Amino acid sequence: AQGKRVSKNGFSVSAPSRRTAARHHAMEERANLMNMMKLSIKTLIQSALSLGRTLDSDFPPLQQFFVVLEHCLKHGLKAKKTFIGQNKSFFGPLELVEKLCPEASDIATSVKNLPELKTAVGRGRAWLYLALMQKKLADYLKVLLDHKHLLSEFYEPDALMMEEEGAVIVGLLVGLNVIDANLCLKGEDLDSQVKIKFKYNQDEGITAVLDQKHYVEELNRHLSCTVTDLQNKIDCLEKTNSKLQEELAAATDRIGSLQEEQQQLKQQNELIRERSEKSVEVTKEDTKVELDTYRQSRQGLDEMYSDVWKQLKEEKKIRLELEKELELQIGMKTEMEIAMKLLEKDTHEKQDTLVALRQQLEEVKAINLQMFHKSQNAECSLQQKTEAISSFEGKTNEMMSSMKQMEERLQHAEKARQAAEERCNKMKQDSTLEKELKSEKEQRQTLQRELHREKDATSLLKTELEQMEGLKKELRKLQDEKQQLEKVCEEQEQALQEMGLHLRQGFKLITKKFKMHGHTWLKDDEATHCKQCEKEFSISRRKHHCRNCGDIFCNTCSSNELALPSYPKPVRVCDTCHTLLLQRCSSNSS
């Protein structure tokens, strides 16, 4: 009950420890497969470059590579249930490449057109062969890894293709684009298990020349790419050199003009110095006159200073009192702001809970519908099975009555036989008795046949009785399941009622807060179209509230987020409110 089980030694093993052990096991498997893949790719590339020719399907390192790749693709595959049984094939995820990448449609059609392939494993191997020949195996697998939400239908969460090791293997597969492969699919049994064959060439001189030819072609291709890159770089450098020369000529012209300006400024400085010396002499005479007037006015200023000092002391006292009151008001304001932020946090959290509760409501409704359909199916099957049981019981009663009648007939026949034997012993000489004996023997044979038939019928009835007992057991199981489903339905109805109460309380709180800020929070039932683009809401086009004005918009018209003063985090805002708020911010900053 608490997620524990008892081991063979008697110690309890918890469920989390089993899960961690399974995870470690999966990690080890992924690491081993990745190391095997690295080794096989390295040996394949080295052997192909040493040969320097196109590879065929009998090349042993290529066969080893395909075996390891098949194991990597099979790791963590989910088993699909069919009429025959459980089936695991890696061709299912490879079929997705045709939908995601239209270039792979040629591979898919050619694989489907091959008549020799009968199983999904053979089709998967043919697909890998064709992708390697096109030199796009890494690209196609990268497209699959980019859409992991589609791969989750085929693989477990701990599978190699769902983890980082898959991306590493795809990166390693890019190196195989150097290899040229020519693999013949016709005439090969790809459905059966792969057997590695070794093949030796006798004409070593010719094959070496062919191998070197392909290698030299690949090198020439690489060199031509590098030459074009270098030519582009040279053109860019020439352009930059011409620009720098133009800038240098402009800079020299600028230096000459600056030197001329410097000489003009020196002449102006000399004129200003002469004027300043004359003005200094005039100011000295003026200062002497001002000193005399200052000494006379100082006595009057001292008297004024004493009066002003007294007024200043009184104003300082008043200022201190005003500062105390201001501090109290600031404290009250900060407390009010903190309370407002806390309230806004609560509203934001309750809005998130509202959305989550709505999603849960939809899920619960779907589960209730499923449970209702299951209960209806169970009731129909119950009625059918009860009718079958009643018909079987009627048949058994009829067979029992016929059995009793046959037993009575047997007893009469045995009595008649005994009487006939007595008569035979008494009247052996008469010919008429012999005829009667023959007729009685025939009757006895017919009775024995009827006996055999009745025995067969009884055996059939016994088998039908056993089937009836099995049906009764199934009936009991179905009744138990029905009771459990009814309990689950009742619990879900109670949960729905509680969720409805929570939703009402949260909605009331949000509407109160919007009324406090002067906005009206529009209800979901009141809006059928988006306020901005006026498109009708549907299952795909959902409703979203603007946290600033309270109106309802679609996702495209309310995709912006801004930090409002009433919310601690950035929240959803409509396009019009977004532009207005940005204008306000820019005007405040200016």
Coordinates of C-alpha atoms in Angstrom, one line a residue:
A1 CA 0.0 0.0 0.0
Q2 CA 2.9 2.4 0.7
G3 CA 4.8 1.6 -2.5
K4 CA 7.0 -1.2 -1.0
R5 CA 7.5 -4.9 -1.8
V6 CA 9.2 -7.7 0.0
S7 CA 12.3 -9.2 -1.6
K8 CA 13.3 -12.9 -1.5
N9 CA 15.6 -12.3 1.5
G10 CA 12.7 -10.8 3.5
F11 CA 13.9 -7.1 3.3
S12 CA 11.5 -4.4 2.0
V13 CA 12.5 -2.7 -1.2
S14 CA 10.9 0.7 -1.9
A15 CA 9.5 1.8 -5.3
P16 CA 11.9 4.8 -5.7
S17 CA 15.0 2.6 -5.3
R18 CA 13.6 0.4 -8.1
R19 CA 13.1 3.4 -10.3
T20 CA 16.6 4.8 -9.7
A21 CA 18.1 1.3 -10.5
A22 CA 16.1 1.3 -13.7
R23 CA 17.4 4.8 -14.6
H24 CA 21.0 3.8 -13.9
H25 CA 20.5 0.7 -16.1
A26 CA 19.1 2.8 -18.9
M27 CA 22.0 5.3 -18.6
E28 CA 24.5 2.4 -18.8
E29 CA 22.8 1.0 -21.9
R30 CA 22.8 4.4 -23.6
A31 CA 26.5 5.0 -22.8
N32 CA 27.4 1.5 -24.1
L33 CA 25.4 2.0 -27.4
M34 CA 27.0 5.4 -27.9
N35 CA 30.5 4.0 -27.5
M36 CA 29.7 1.1 -29.9
M37 CA 28.4 3.6 -32.4
K38 CA 31.6 5.7 -32.1
L39 CA 33.7 2.6 -32.7
S40 CA 31.7 1.4 -35.7
I41 CA 31.7 4.8 -37.4
K42 CA 35.4 5.3 -36.8
T43 CA 36.3 1.8 -38.2
L44 CA 33.9 2.3 -41.2
I45 CA 35.4 5.7 -42.1
Q46 CA 39.0 4.5 -41.7
S47 CA 38.5 1.4 -43.7
A48 CA 36.5 3.3 -46.4
L49 CA 39.2 6.0 -46.8
S50 CA 42.0 3.3 -46.9
L51 CA 40.1 1.5 -49.7
G52 CA 39.0 4.8 -51.3
R53 CA 36.1 3.4 -53.3
T54 CA 32.3 3.0 -53.2
L55 CA 31.2 0.5 -50.6
D56 CA 28.7 -2.4 -51.3
S57 CA 26.4 -4.2 -48.9
D58 CA 28.9 -7.1 -48.4
F59 CA 31.5 -4.8 -46.8
P60 CA 31.9 -6.1 -43.1
P61 CA 32.4 -2.7 -41.3
L62 CA 29.3 -1.3 -43.1
Q63 CA 27.2 -4.3 -41.9
Q64 CA 28.5 -3.9 -38.4
F65 CA 27.5 -0.2 -38.5
F66 CA 24.0 -1.0 -39.6
V67 CA 23.6 -3.6 -36.8
V68 CA 24.7 -1.1 -34.2
L69 CA 22.4 1.7 -35.6
E70 CA 19.5 -0.7 -35.6
H71 CA 20.1 -1.4 -31.8
C72 CA 20.3 2.3 -31.2
L73 CA 17.0 2.9 -32.9
K74 CA 15.4 0.0 -31.0
H75 CA 16.5 1.2 -27.6
G76 CA 13.5 2.2 -25.5
L77 CA 10.9 1.4 -28.2
K78 CA 7.3 1.1 -27.0
A79 CA 5.6 -2.2 -27.8
K80 CA 2.5 -1.8 -30.0
K81 CA -0.3 -4.3 -29.4
T82 CA -1.8 -6.0 -32.5
F83 CA -4.1 -9.0 -33.1
I84 CA -1.0 -11.3 -33.4
G85 CA 0.7 -9.9 -30.2
Q86 CA 3.1 -7.2 -29.1
N87 CA 5.3 -5.8 -31.9
K88 CA 8.4 -3.6 -31.7
S89 CA 9.7 -2.0 -34.9
F90 CA 11.8 1.1 -35.6
F91 CA 10.2 1.7 -39.0
G92 CA 7.3 3.6 -37.2
P93 CA 9.4 6.7 -36.2
L94 CA 11.2 6.6 -39.5
E95 CA 7.9 7.0 -41.4
L96 CA 7.5 10.4 -39.6
V97 CA 10.4 11.8 -41.6
E98 CA 8.2 11.8 -44.8
K99 CA 5.8 14.2 -43.1
L100 CA 8.4 16.4 -41.5
C101 CA 10.8 16.6 -44.5
P102 CA 9.2 16.3 -48.0
E103 CA 12.6 15.4 -49.5
A104 CA 12.4 12.0 -47.9
S105 CA 9.2 11.1 -49.8
D106 CA 11.2 9.4 -52.6
I107 CA 12.8 7.0 -50.0
A108 CA 9.4 6.1 -48.5
T109 CA 7.8 5.4 -51.9
S110 CA 10.7 3.3 -53.1
V111 CA 10.7 1.2 -49.8
K112 CA 6.9 0.7 -50.2
N113 CA 7.3 -0.4 -53.8
L114 CA 9.8 -3.2 -53.0
P115 CA 7.9 -6.5 -53.2
E116 CA 10.5 -8.6 -51.4
L117 CA 9.9 -6.7 -48.1
K118 CA 7.2 -8.3 -45.9
T119 CA 8.0 -7.0 -42.4
A120 CA 8.5 -3.6 -40.8
V121 CA 12.1 -4.5 -39.8
G122 CA 13.0 -5.1 -43.5
R123 CA 11.4 -1.8 -44.6
G124 CA 13.3 0.0 -41.8
R125 CA 16.6 -1.5 -43.0
A126 CA 15.9 -0.6 -46.6
W127 CA 15.1 3.0 -45.5
L128 CA 18.5 3.3 -43.7
Y129 CA 20.3 1.9 -46.8
L130 CA 18.7 4.5 -49.1
A131 CA 19.3 7.4 -46.7
L132 CA 23.0 6.5 -46.4
M133 CA 23.3 6.3 -50.2
Q134 CA 21.7 9.8 -50.5
K135 CA 24.2 11.1 -47.8
K136 CA 21.2 12.5 -45.8
L137 CA 21.0 10.0 -42.9
A138 CA 22.2 12.5 -40.3
D139 CA 19.9 15.3 -41.7
Y140 CA 16.8 13.0 -41.5
L141 CA 17.5 11.8 -38.0
K142 CA 18.2 15.5 -36.9
V143 CA 14.7 16.4 -38.1
L144 CA 13.3 13.6 -36.0
L145 CA 15.2 14.7 -32.9
D146 CA 13.9 18.3 -33.3
H147 CA 10.3 17.0 -33.0
K148 CA 10.7 15.0 -29.7
H149 CA 7.0 15.5 -28.9
L150 CA 6.2 13.2 -31.9
L151 CA 8.9 10.6 -30.9
S152 CA 7.3 10.3 -27.4
E153 CA 4.5 8.2 -29.0
F154 CA 7.1 5.5 -30.1
Y155 CA 9.9 5.8 -27.4
E156 CA 10.0 5.6 -23.6
P157 CA 11.3 8.8 -21.8
D158 CA 14.6 7.0 -21.0
A159 CA 15.2 6.0 -24.6
L160 CA 18.4 6.9 -26.4
M161 CA 16.6 8.9 -29.1
M162 CA 14.9 11.0 -26.4
E163 CA 18.1 11.9 -24.5
E164 CA 21.3 13.9 -25.3
E165 CA 23.1 10.8 -26.6
G166 CA 20.8 10.8 -29.7
A167 CA 22.0 14.3 -30.7
V168 CA 25.7 13.1 -30.2
I169 CA 25.1 10.1 -32.5
V170 CA 23.5 12.4 -35.1
G171 CA 26.6 14.6 -35.0
L172 CA 28.8 11.5 -35.5
L173 CA 26.7 10.4 -38.5
V174 CA 27.6 13.6 -40.3
G175 CA 31.1 12.2 -40.9
L176 CA 29.6 9.4 -43.1
N177 CA 28.9 12.0 -45.8
V178 CA 32.5 11.4 -47.0
I179 CA 31.7 7.8 -47.9
D180 CA 30.1 6.7 -51.2
A181 CA 27.9 3.6 -50.9
N182 CA 26.3 1.6 -53.6
L183 CA 23.8 -0.8 -51.9
C184 CA 21.6 -3.2 -53.9
L185 CA 18.2 -3.8 -52.2
K186 CA 16.8 -6.2 -54.8
G187 CA 17.5 -9.9 -54.2
E188 CA 18.5 -9.4 -50.5
D189 CA 16.6 -10.9 -47.6
L190 CA 16.3 -7.8 -45.3
D191 CA 13.5 -9.3 -43.3
S192 CA 15.7 -12.0 -41.7
Q193 CA 18.5 -11.4 -39.2
V194 CA 21.6 -9.8 -40.6
K195 CA 24.6 -12.1 -41.1
I196 CA 28.0 -10.5 -41.6
K197 CA 29.8 -11.9 -44.6
F198 CA 33.5 -11.4 -45.6
K199 CA 34.4 -10.9 -49.3
Y200 CA 37.9 -10.8 -50.8
N201 CA 38.8 -9.2 -54.2
Q202 CA 41.3 -10.8 -56.5
D203 CA 41.9 -7.9 -58.9
E204 CA 43.7 -5.7 -56.4
G205 CA 45.3 -3.4 -58.9
I206 CA 42.1 -2.3 -60.6
T207 CA 40.1 -1.8 -57.4
A208 CA 42.9 0.3 -55.9
V209 CA 42.8 2.6 -58.9
L210 CA 39.0 2.9 -58.7
D211 CA 39.2 3.6 -55.0
Q212 CA 41.9 6.3 -55.4
K213 CA 39.7 8.0 -58.2
H214 CA 36.8 8.5 -55.8
Y215 CA 39.1 9.7 -53.0
V216 CA 40.8 12.3 -55.4
E217 CA 37.3 13.5 -56.6
E218 CA 36.3 14.1 -53.0
L219 CA 39.6 16.0 -52.3
N220 CA 39.1 18.1 -55.5
R221 CA 35.6 19.0 -54.3
H222 CA 36.9 20.2 -50.9
L223 CA 39.8 22.2 -52.5
S224 CA 37.4 24.0 -55.0
C225 CA 35.2 25.0 -52.0
T226 CA 38.3 26.4 -50.1
V227 CA 39.5 28.3 -53.3
T228 CA 36.1 30.0 -53.7
D229 CA 36.1 31.0 -50.0
L230 CA 39.6 32.5 -50.3
Q231 CA 38.6 34.4 -53.4
N232 CA 35.7 36.0 -51.6
K233 CA 37.9 37.0 -48.7
I234 CA 40.4 38.7 -51.1
D235 CA 37.6 40.7 -52.7
C236 CA 36.4 41.8 -49.2
L237 CA 40.0 42.9 -48.3
E238 CA 40.4 44.9 -51.5
K239 CA 37.2 46.8 -50.8
T240 CA 38.3 47.6 -47.2
N241 CA 41.7 48.7 -48.4
S242 CA 40.2 51.2 -50.9
K243 CA 37.8 52.5 -48.2
L244 CA 40.8 53.0 -45.8
Q245 CA 42.8 55.0 -48.4
E246 CA 39.8 57.3 -49.0
E247 CA 39.6 57.9 -45.2
L248 CA 43.3 58.6 -45.0
A249 CA 43.1 61.4 -47.7
A250 CA 40.1 62.9 -45.9
A251 CA 42.1 62.9 -42.5
T252 CA 45.1 64.7 -44.1
D253 CA 42.8 67.4 -45.4
R254 CA 41.3 67.8 -42.0
I255 CA 44.7 68.1 -40.3
G256 CA 45.6 71.1 -42.6
S257 CA 42.4 72.9 -41.8
L258 CA 42.9 72.4 -38.1
Q259 CA 46.4 73.9 -38.2
E260 CA 45.0 77.1 -39.9
E261 CA 42.3 77.3 -37.2
Q262 CA 45.0 77.0 -34.5
Q263 CA 47.0 80.0 -35.8
Q264 CA 43.8 82.1 -35.9
L265 CA 43.0 81.2 -32.3
K266 CA 46.5 82.3 -31.1
Q267 CA 46.0 85.8 -32.6
Q268 CA 42.6 86.0 -30.9
N269 CA 44.1 85.0 -27.5
E270 CA 46.7 87.8 -27.7
L271 CA 43.9 90.4 -28.3
I272 CA 41.8 89.0 -25.4
R273 CA 44.9 89.2 -23.0
E274 CA 45.5 92.9 -23.7
R275 CA 41.8 93.7 -23.1
S276 CA 41.7 91.7 -19.8
E277 CA 44.8 93.6 -18.5
K278 CA 43.0 97.0 -19.1
S279 CA 39.8 95.7 -17.5
V280 CA 41.8 94.5 -14.4
E281 CA 43.1 98.0 -13.7
V282 CA 39.6 99.5 -14.0
T283 CA 38.2 96.8 -11.6
K284 CA 40.9 97.6 -9.0
E285 CA 39.8 101.2 -8.8
D286 CA 36.1 100.1 -8.5
T287 CA 36.9 97.7 -5.7
K288 CA 38.5 100.4 -3.6
V289 CA 35.3 102.5 -3.9
E290 CA 33.1 99.5 -3.1
L291 CA 35.2 98.7 0.1
D292 CA 34.5 102.1 1.5
T293 CA 30.7 101.6 0.9
Y294 CA 30.8 98.1 2.4
R295 CA 32.4 99.2 5.7
Q296 CA 29.6 101.8 6.0
S297 CA 26.8 99.2 5.3
R298 CA 28.2 96.5 7.5
Q299 CA 27.0 98.0 10.7
G300 CA 23.4 98.0 9.4
L301 CA 23.8 94.4 8.2
D302 CA 24.8 93.2 11.6
E303 CA 21.6 94.4 13.1
M304 CA 19.6 92.8 10.3
Y305 CA 21.5 89.5 10.9
S306 CA 20.5 89.2 14.5
D307 CA 16.8 89.7 13.6
V308 CA 17.1 87.1 10.8
W309 CA 18.9 84.6 13.1
K310 CA 15.9 84.7 15.5
Q311 CA 13.4 84.0 12.7
L312 CA 15.6 81.1 11.4
K313 CA 15.5 79.3 14.8
E314 CA 11.7 79.5 14.8
E315 CA 11.5 78.2 11.2
K316 CA 13.8 75.3 12.1
K317 CA 11.5 74.2 14.9
I318 CA 8.5 74.3 12.5
R319 CA 10.5 72.4 9.9
L320 CA 11.4 69.6 12.4
E321 CA 7.7 69.1 13.3
L322 CA 6.8 69.0 9.6
E323 CA 9.5 66.4 8.9
K324 CA 8.2 64.1 11.6
E325 CA 4.7 64.3 10.2
L326 CA 6.1 63.6 6.7
E327 CA 8.0 60.5 7.9
L328 CA 4.7 59.2 9.4
Q329 CA 2.9 59.7 6.1
I330 CA 5.7 58.0 4.1
G331 CA 5.6 55.0 6.5
M332 CA 1.8 54.8 6.0
K333 CA 2.3 55.0 2.2
T334 CA 4.9 52.2 2.1
E335 CA 2.6 50.0 4.2
M336 CA -0.2 50.7 1.8
E337 CA 2.0 49.8 -1.2
I338 CA 3.1 46.6 0.4
A339 CA -0.5 45.6 1.1
M340 CA -1.5 46.4 -2.5
K341 CA 1.4 44.3 -3.9
L342 CA 0.4 41.4 -1.7
L343 CA -3.2 41.7 -2.9
E344 CA -2.1 41.8 -6.5
K345 CA 0.1 38.7 -5.9
D346 CA -2.9 36.9 -4.5
T347 CA -5.0 37.9 -7.5
H348 CA -2.3 36.8 -10.0
E349 CA -1.9 33.4 -8.2
K350 CA -5.7 33.0 -8.1
Q351 CA -6.0 33.7 -11.8
D352 CA -3.4 31.0 -12.5
T353 CA -5.3 28.6 -10.2
L354 CA -8.5 29.5 -12.1
V355 CA -6.9 28.6 -15.4
A356 CA -5.5 25.3 -13.9
L357 CA -8.9 24.5 -12.4
R358 CA -10.6 25.1 -15.7
Q359 CA -8.2 22.7 -17.4
Q360 CA -8.8 20.2 -14.6
L361 CA -12.6 20.6 -15.1
E362 CA -12.3 19.8 -18.8
E363 CA -10.2 16.8 -18.1
V364 CA -12.6 15.5 -15.4
K365 CA -15.5 16.0 -17.8
A366 CA -13.8 13.9 -20.4
I367 CA -13.0 11.2 -17.8
N368 CA -16.6 11.2 -16.7
L369 CA -17.8 10.7 -20.3
Q370 CA -15.4 7.9 -20.7
M371 CA -16.5 6.3 -17.5
F372 CA -20.2 6.7 -18.5
H373 CA -19.6 5.0 -21.8
K374 CA -17.6 2.2 -20.1
S375 CA -20.5 1.6 -17.6
Q376 CA -23.0 1.5 -20.5
N377 CA -20.9 -1.0 -22.3
A378 CA -20.6 -3.1 -19.2
E379 CA -24.3 -3.1 -18.6
C380 CA -25.0 -4.2 -22.2
S381 CA -22.5 -7.0 -21.9
L382 CA -24.1 -8.0 -18.5
Q383 CA -27.5 -8.2 -20.1
Q384 CA -26.2 -10.3 -23.0
K385 CA -24.4 -12.7 -20.6
T386 CA -27.5 -13.1 -18.3
E387 CA -29.6 -13.9 -21.4
A388 CA -27.0 -16.5 -22.5
I389 CA -26.9 -18.0 -19.0
S390 CA -30.7 -18.3 -18.9
S391 CA -30.7 -20.0 -22.3
F392 CA -27.9 -22.4 -21.2
E393 CA -29.9 -23.3 -18.0
G394 CA -33.0 -24.1 -20.1
K395 CA -30.9 -26.3 -22.4
T396 CA -29.3 -28.1 -19.3
N397 CA -32.8 -28.8 -17.9
E398 CA -34.0 -30.2 -21.2
M399 CA -30.8 -32.4 -21.5
M400 CA -31.3 -33.7 -17.9
S401 CA -34.9 -34.7 -18.6
S402 CA -33.8 -36.4 -21.8
M403 CA -31.0 -38.2 -19.9
K404 CA -33.5 -39.5 -17.4
Q405 CA -35.8 -40.8 -20.2
M406 CA -32.8 -42.5 -21.8
E407 CA -31.9 -44.2 -18.6
E408 CA -35.4 -45.5 -18.2
R409 CA -35.3 -46.8 -21.7
L410 CA -32.0 -48.6 -21.0
Q411 CA -33.5 -50.3 -17.9
H412 CA -36.5 -51.5 -20.0
A413 CA -34.2 -52.7 -22.7
E414 CA -32.1 -54.7 -20.3
K415 CA -35.2 -56.3 -18.8
A416 CA -36.4 -57.2 -22.2
R417 CA -33.0 -58.6 -23.1
Q418 CA -33.0 -60.8 -19.9
A419 CA -36.5 -62.1 -20.8
A420 CA -35.4 -62.8 -24.3
E421 CA -32.4 -64.8 -23.1
E422 CA -34.6 -66.9 -20.9
R423 CA -36.9 -67.5 -23.8
C424 CA -33.9 -68.5 -25.9
N425 CA -32.8 -71.1 -23.4
K426 CA -36.3 -72.6 -23.2
M427 CA -37.0 -72.7 -26.9
K428 CA -33.8 -73.3 -28.8
Q429 CA -35.4 -75.8 -31.1
D430 CA -38.0 -73.4 -32.6
S431 CA -37.1 -71.4 -35.6
T432 CA -39.5 -68.6 -34.6
L433 CA -37.4 -67.9 -31.5
E434 CA -34.3 -67.4 -33.5
K435 CA -36.0 -64.7 -35.6
E436 CA -37.1 -63.0 -32.4
L437 CA -33.6 -63.2 -31.0
K438 CA -32.2 -61.5 -34.2
S439 CA -34.8 -58.8 -33.9
E440 CA -34.0 -58.3 -30.2
K441 CA -30.2 -58.2 -31.1
E442 CA -30.9 -55.5 -33.7
Q443 CA -33.0 -53.6 -31.1
R444 CA -30.1 -53.9 -28.6
Q445 CA -27.6 -52.5 -31.2
T446 CA -29.9 -49.5 -31.9
L447 CA -30.3 -48.9 -28.2
Q448 CA -26.5 -49.0 -27.7
R449 CA -26.1 -46.4 -30.5
E450 CA -28.7 -44.2 -28.9
L451 CA -26.7 -44.6 -25.6
H452 CA -23.5 -43.4 -27.3
R453 CA -25.3 -40.4 -28.7
E454 CA -26.7 -39.6 -25.3
K455 CA -23.2 -39.8 -23.8
D456 CA -21.9 -37.4 -26.4
A457 CA -24.7 -35.0 -25.7
T458 CA -24.0 -35.2 -21.9
S459 CA -20.3 -34.4 -22.5
L460 CA -21.3 -31.4 -24.6
L461 CA -23.7 -30.3 -21.9
K462 CA -20.8 -30.6 -19.3
T463 CA -18.6 -28.3 -21.5
E464 CA -21.4 -25.8 -21.8
L465 CA -21.9 -25.9 -18.0
E466 CA -18.2 -25.2 -17.5
Q467 CA -18.5 -22.2 -20.0
M468 CA -21.5 -21.0 -18.0
E469 CA -19.4 -21.1 -14.8
G470 CA -16.7 -19.0 -16.5
L471 CA -19.4 -16.6 -17.7
K472 CA -20.7 -16.2 -14.2
K473 CA -17.2 -15.4 -12.9
E474 CA -16.9 -12.7 -15.7
L475 CA -20.3 -11.4 -14.6
R476 CA -19.1 -11.0 -11.0
K477 CA -15.9 -9.2 -12.2
L478 CA -18.0 -6.8 -14.4
Q479 CA -20.3 -6.1 -11.5
D480 CA -17.3 -5.3 -9.2
E481 CA -15.9 -3.0 -11.9
K482 CA -19.2 -1.3 -12.3
Q483 CA -19.4 -0.6 -8.5
Q484 CA -15.8 0.8 -8.6
L485 CA -16.7 3.0 -11.6
E486 CA -19.7 4.3 -9.8
K487 CA -17.6 5.2 -6.7
V488 CA -15.1 7.0 -8.9
C489 CA -17.9 9.0 -10.6
E490 CA -19.3 10.0 -7.2
E491 CA -15.8 11.2 -6.0
Q492 CA -15.3 13.1 -9.2
E493 CA -18.7 14.8 -8.9
Q494 CA -17.8 15.9 -5.3
A495 CA -14.4 17.2 -6.6
L496 CA -16.2 19.1 -9.4
Q497 CA -18.5 20.8 -6.9
E498 CA -15.5 21.8 -4.7
M499 CA -13.7 23.2 -7.7
G500 CA -16.8 25.2 -8.7
L501 CA -16.9 26.8 -5.2
H502 CA -13.2 27.7 -5.4
L503 CA -13.7 29.2 -8.9
R504 CA -16.6 31.4 -7.7
Q505 CA -14.7 32.7 -4.7
G506 CA -11.6 33.5 -6.9
F507 CA -13.7 35.2 -9.5
K508 CA -15.4 37.4 -6.8
L509 CA -12.0 38.4 -5.4
I510 CA -10.7 39.4 -8.9
T511 CA -13.8 41.5 -9.7
K512 CA -13.5 43.3 -6.3
K513 CA -9.9 44.2 -7.0
F514 CA -10.7 45.4 -10.5
K515 CA -13.5 47.6 -9.1
M516 CA -11.0 49.1 -6.6
H517 CA -8.8 50.1 -9.5
G518 CA -11.7 51.6 -11.5
H519 CA -11.7 48.8 -14.2
T520 CA -14.5 46.4 -15.1
W521 CA -13.5 42.7 -15.4
L522 CA -15.5 41.3 -18.4
K523 CA -17.1 37.9 -17.9
D524 CA -16.3 35.0 -20.2
D525 CA -20.0 34.5 -21.1
E526 CA -20.4 38.1 -22.2
A527 CA -17.7 38.0 -24.9
T528 CA -18.1 35.9 -28.1
H529 CA -15.7 37.9 -30.4
C530 CA -12.3 39.5 -29.9
K531 CA -12.6 43.2 -29.1
Q532 CA -9.8 44.2 -31.4
C533 CA -9.9 42.0 -34.5
E534 CA -13.6 41.0 -33.9
K535 CA -12.9 37.3 -34.7
E536 CA -15.2 34.7 -33.2
F537 CA -13.8 32.6 -30.3
S538 CA -13.6 28.8 -30.8
I539 CA -11.7 25.8 -29.5
S540 CA -8.5 26.8 -31.3
R541 CA -9.0 30.6 -30.7
R542 CA -9.1 30.9 -26.9
K543 CA -10.2 33.8 -24.7
H544 CA -7.6 35.9 -22.8
H545 CA -8.2 38.8 -20.3
C546 CA -6.1 42.0 -20.5
R547 CA -4.8 42.7 -17.0
N548 CA -4.9 46.4 -17.5
C549 CA -8.4 47.1 -19.0
G550 CA -10.2 43.8 -18.2
D551 CA -11.5 43.2 -21.7
I552 CA -11.3 39.8 -23.5
F553 CA -9.0 39.4 -26.6
C554 CA -7.6 36.5 -28.7
N555 CA -4.0 35.3 -28.3
T556 CA -2.6 37.3 -31.3
C557 CA -4.2 40.6 -30.0
S558 CA -2.9 40.1 -26.4
S559 CA 0.5 38.5 -26.9
N560 CA 2.4 41.3 -25.1
E561 CA 3.6 41.3 -21.5
L562 CA 4.4 44.3 -19.3
A563 CA 5.1 44.9 -15.6
L564 CA 2.1 46.8 -14.2
P565 CA 2.1 48.6 -10.8
S566 CA -0.7 46.3 -9.6
Y567 CA 1.2 43.1 -10.5
P568 CA 4.7 42.1 -9.3
K569 CA 5.5 40.1 -12.4
P570 CA 5.1 40.9 -16.2
V571 CA 1.5 40.0 -17.2
R572 CA -0.6 39.7 -20.4
V573 CA -1.7 43.1 -21.9
C574 CA -3.6 43.9 -25.1
D575 CA -2.0 45.8 -28.0
T576 CA -3.7 49.1 -27.3
C577 CA -2.9 49.1 -23.6
H578 CA 0.7 48.1 -24.5
T579 CA 1.2 51.1 -26.8
L580 CA -0.4 53.5 -24.3
L581 CA 1.7 52.3 -21.4
L582 CA 4.9 52.5 -23.5
Q583 CA 4.0 56.1 -24.5
R584 CA 3.5 57.0 -20.8
C585 CA 6.8 55.5 -19.8
S586 CA 8.6 57.4 -22.6
S587 CA 6.9 60.7 -21.6
N588 CA 7.8 60.1 -17.9
S589 CA 11.4 59.3 -18.7
S590 CA 11.7 62.5 -21.0

